[in-house]
mmCIF file of C-alpha atoms in Angstrom:
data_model
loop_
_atom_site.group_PDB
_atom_site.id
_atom_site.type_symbol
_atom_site.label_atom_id
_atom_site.label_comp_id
_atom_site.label_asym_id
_atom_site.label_seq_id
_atom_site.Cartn_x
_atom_site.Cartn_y
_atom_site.Cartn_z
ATOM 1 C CA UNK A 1 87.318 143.032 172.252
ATOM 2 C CA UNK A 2 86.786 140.915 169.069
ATOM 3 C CA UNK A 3 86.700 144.321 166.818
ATOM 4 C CA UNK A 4 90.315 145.290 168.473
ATOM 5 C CA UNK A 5 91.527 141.886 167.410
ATOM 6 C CA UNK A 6 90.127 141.800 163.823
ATOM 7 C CA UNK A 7 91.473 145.480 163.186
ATOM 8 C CA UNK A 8 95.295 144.261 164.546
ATOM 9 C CA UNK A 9 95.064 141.086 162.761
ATOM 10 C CA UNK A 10 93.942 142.607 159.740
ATOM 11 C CA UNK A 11 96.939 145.391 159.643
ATOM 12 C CA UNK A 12 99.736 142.619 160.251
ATOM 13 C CA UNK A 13 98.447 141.031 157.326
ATOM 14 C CA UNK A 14 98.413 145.003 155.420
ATOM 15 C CA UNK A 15 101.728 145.315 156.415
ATOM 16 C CA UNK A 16 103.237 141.645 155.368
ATOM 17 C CA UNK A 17 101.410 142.165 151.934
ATOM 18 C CA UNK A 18 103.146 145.516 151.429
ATOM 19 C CA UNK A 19 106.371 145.195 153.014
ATOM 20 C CA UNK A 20 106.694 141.812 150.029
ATOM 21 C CA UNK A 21 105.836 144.377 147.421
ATOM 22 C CA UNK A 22 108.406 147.191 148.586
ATOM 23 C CA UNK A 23 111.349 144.062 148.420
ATOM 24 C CA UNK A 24 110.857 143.753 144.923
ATOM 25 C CA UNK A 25 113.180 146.273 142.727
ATOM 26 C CA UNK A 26 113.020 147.030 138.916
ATOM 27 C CA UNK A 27 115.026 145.456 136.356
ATOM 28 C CA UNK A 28 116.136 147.469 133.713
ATOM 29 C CA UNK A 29 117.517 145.571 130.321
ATOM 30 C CA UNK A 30 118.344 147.530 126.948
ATOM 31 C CA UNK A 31 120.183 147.213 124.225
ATOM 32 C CA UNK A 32 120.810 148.025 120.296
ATOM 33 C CA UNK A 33 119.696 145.339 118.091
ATOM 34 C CA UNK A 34 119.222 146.190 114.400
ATOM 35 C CA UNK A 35 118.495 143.122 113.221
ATOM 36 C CA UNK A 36 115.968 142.273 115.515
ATOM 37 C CA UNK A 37 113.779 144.791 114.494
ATOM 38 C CA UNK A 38 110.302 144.940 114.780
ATOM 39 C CA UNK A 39 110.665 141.841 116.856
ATOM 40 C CA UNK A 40 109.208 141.017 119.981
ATOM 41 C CA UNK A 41 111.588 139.851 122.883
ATOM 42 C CA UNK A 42 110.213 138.159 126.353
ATOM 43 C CA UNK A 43 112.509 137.885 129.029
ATOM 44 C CA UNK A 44 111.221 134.946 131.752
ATOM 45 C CA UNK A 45 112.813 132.883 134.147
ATOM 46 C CA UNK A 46 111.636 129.224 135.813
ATOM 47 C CA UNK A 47 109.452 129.312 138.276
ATOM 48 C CA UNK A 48 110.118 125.841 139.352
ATOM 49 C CA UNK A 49 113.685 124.471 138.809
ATOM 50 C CA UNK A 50 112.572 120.597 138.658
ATOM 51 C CA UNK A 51 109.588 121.198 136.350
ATOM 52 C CA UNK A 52 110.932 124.367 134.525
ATOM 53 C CA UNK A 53 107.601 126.150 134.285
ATOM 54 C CA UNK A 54 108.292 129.189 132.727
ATOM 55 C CA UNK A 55 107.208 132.896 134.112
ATOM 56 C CA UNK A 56 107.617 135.628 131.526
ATOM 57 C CA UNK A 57 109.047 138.711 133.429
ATOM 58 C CA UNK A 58 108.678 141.134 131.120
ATOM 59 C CA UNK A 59 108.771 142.060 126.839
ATOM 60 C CA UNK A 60 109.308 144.647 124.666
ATOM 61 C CA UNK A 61 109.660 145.530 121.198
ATOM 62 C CA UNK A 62 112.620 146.298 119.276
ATOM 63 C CA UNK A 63 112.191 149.489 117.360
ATOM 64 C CA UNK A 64 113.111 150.634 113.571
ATOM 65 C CA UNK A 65 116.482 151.421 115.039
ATOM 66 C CA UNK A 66 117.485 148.677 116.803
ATOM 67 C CA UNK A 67 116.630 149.887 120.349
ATOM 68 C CA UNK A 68 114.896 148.336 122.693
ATOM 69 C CA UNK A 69 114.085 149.027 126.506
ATOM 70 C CA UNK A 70 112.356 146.279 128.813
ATOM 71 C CA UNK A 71 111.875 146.692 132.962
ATOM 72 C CA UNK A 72 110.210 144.019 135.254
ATOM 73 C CA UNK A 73 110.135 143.718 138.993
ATOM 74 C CA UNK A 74 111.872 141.313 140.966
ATOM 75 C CA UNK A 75 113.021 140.327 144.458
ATOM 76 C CA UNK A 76 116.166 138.280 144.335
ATOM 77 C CA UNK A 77 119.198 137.539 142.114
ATOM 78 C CA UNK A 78 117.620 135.904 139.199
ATOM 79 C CA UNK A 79 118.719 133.773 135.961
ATOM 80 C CA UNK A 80 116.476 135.182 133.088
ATOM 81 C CA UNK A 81 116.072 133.814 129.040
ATOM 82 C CA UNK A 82 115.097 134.254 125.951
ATOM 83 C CA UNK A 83 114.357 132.828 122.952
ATOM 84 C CA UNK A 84 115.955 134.526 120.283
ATOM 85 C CA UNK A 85 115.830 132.175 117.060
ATOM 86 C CA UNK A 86 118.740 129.268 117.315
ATOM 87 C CA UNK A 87 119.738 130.799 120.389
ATOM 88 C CA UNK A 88 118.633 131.077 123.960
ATOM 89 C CA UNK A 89 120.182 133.951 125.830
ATOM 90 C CA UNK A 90 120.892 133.843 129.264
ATOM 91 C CA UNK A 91 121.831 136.310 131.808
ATOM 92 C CA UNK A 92 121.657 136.602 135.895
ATOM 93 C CA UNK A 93 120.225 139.788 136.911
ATOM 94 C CA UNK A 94 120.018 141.430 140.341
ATOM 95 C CA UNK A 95 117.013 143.629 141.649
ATOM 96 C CA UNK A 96 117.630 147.368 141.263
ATOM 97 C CA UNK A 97 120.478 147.615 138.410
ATOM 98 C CA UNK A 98 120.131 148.428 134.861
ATOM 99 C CA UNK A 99 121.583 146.302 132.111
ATOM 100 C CA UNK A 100 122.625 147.092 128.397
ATOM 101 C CA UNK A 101 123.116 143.929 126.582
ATOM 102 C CA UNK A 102 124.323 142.979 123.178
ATOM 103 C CA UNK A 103 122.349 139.956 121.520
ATOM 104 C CA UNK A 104 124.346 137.361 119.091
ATOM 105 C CA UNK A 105 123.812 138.283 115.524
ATOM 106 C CA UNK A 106 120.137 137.153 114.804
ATOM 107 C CA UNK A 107 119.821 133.427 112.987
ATOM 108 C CA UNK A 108 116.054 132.476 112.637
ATOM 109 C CA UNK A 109 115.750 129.239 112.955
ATOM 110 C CA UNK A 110 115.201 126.613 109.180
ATOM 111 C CA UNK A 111 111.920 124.904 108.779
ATOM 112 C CA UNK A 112 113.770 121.542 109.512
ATOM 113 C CA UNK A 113 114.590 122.890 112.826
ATOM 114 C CA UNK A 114 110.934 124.169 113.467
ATOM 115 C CA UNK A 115 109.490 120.673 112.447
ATOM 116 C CA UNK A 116 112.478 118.763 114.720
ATOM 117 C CA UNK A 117 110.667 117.720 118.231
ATOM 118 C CA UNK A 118 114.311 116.922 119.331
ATOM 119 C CA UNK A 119 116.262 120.416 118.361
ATOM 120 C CA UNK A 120 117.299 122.311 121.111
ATOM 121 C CA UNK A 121 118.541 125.841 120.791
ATOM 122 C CA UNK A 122 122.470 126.891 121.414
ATOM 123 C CA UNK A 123 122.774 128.222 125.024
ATOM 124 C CA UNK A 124 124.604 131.700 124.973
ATOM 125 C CA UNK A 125 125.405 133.954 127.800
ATOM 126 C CA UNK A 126 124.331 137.505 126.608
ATOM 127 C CA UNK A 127 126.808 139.973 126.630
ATOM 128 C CA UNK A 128 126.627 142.467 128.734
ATOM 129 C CA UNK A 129 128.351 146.253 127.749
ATOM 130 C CA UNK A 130 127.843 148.332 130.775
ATOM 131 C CA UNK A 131 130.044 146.335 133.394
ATOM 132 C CA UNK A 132 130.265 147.622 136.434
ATOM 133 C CA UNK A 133 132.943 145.449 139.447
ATOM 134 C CA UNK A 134 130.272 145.915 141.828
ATOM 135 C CA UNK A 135 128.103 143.870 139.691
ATOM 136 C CA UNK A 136 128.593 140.155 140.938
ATOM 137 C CA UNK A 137 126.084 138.522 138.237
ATOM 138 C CA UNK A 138 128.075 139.319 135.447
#
């Protein structure tokens, strides 16, 4: 009788593990960026809205062109950053959609500003070129 029970309990807990996994959609964000090139950009988002513990998502690299082409899983309507020199980009993505974004012309940031503790980077919304009016996040 015990067997029985530790087979069903066991699949209930197979099935709530996989049924999470098959909520979660891809992401897909690209873009032309020439003068990014060669950089590295990492999307993430807060974990924790209080603490703002940061979860990186997903990166890529921009190539010798410009282009660049990142995809990350995730299971609900999400506000994502990144870092991109003076700026930090920010854009509200939805599970399951692709994205083609244009970043602000790139500005690294002075070595006054990298030795200020109190400098904060602009907050930009990232514009997005492939608008769709189905698409509620942009």
């Amino acid at each position: 009788m015990n067997n029985w029970r530790e087979k069903i309990h066991f699949l209930l807990i197979f099935l709530s593990i996989g049924f999470s996994f098959l909520s979660a959609q891809t992401v897909v964000i690209k873009g032309n960026a020439p003068d990014y090139h060669g950089d590295k950009i990492i999307f993430y988002t807060f974990s924790d809205q209080i603490t703002h513990l940061q979860e990186e998502l997903g990166s890529c690299t921009v190539n010798e062109t410009g282009d660049f082409l990142c995809t990350f899983f995730l299971d609900e309507t999400r506000k994502i950053y990144t870092n991109l020199g003076v700026y930090n980009g920010y854009l509200y993505v939805e599970p399951g959609l692709t994205y083609e974004i244009k970043l602000p012309p790139k500005v690294e940031k002075t070595g006054a500003q990298l030795l200020n503790p109190y400098f904060t980077a602009s907050e930009i919304h990232l514009g997005v070129v492939n608008y769709e009016k189905k698409n509620l996040t942009i």
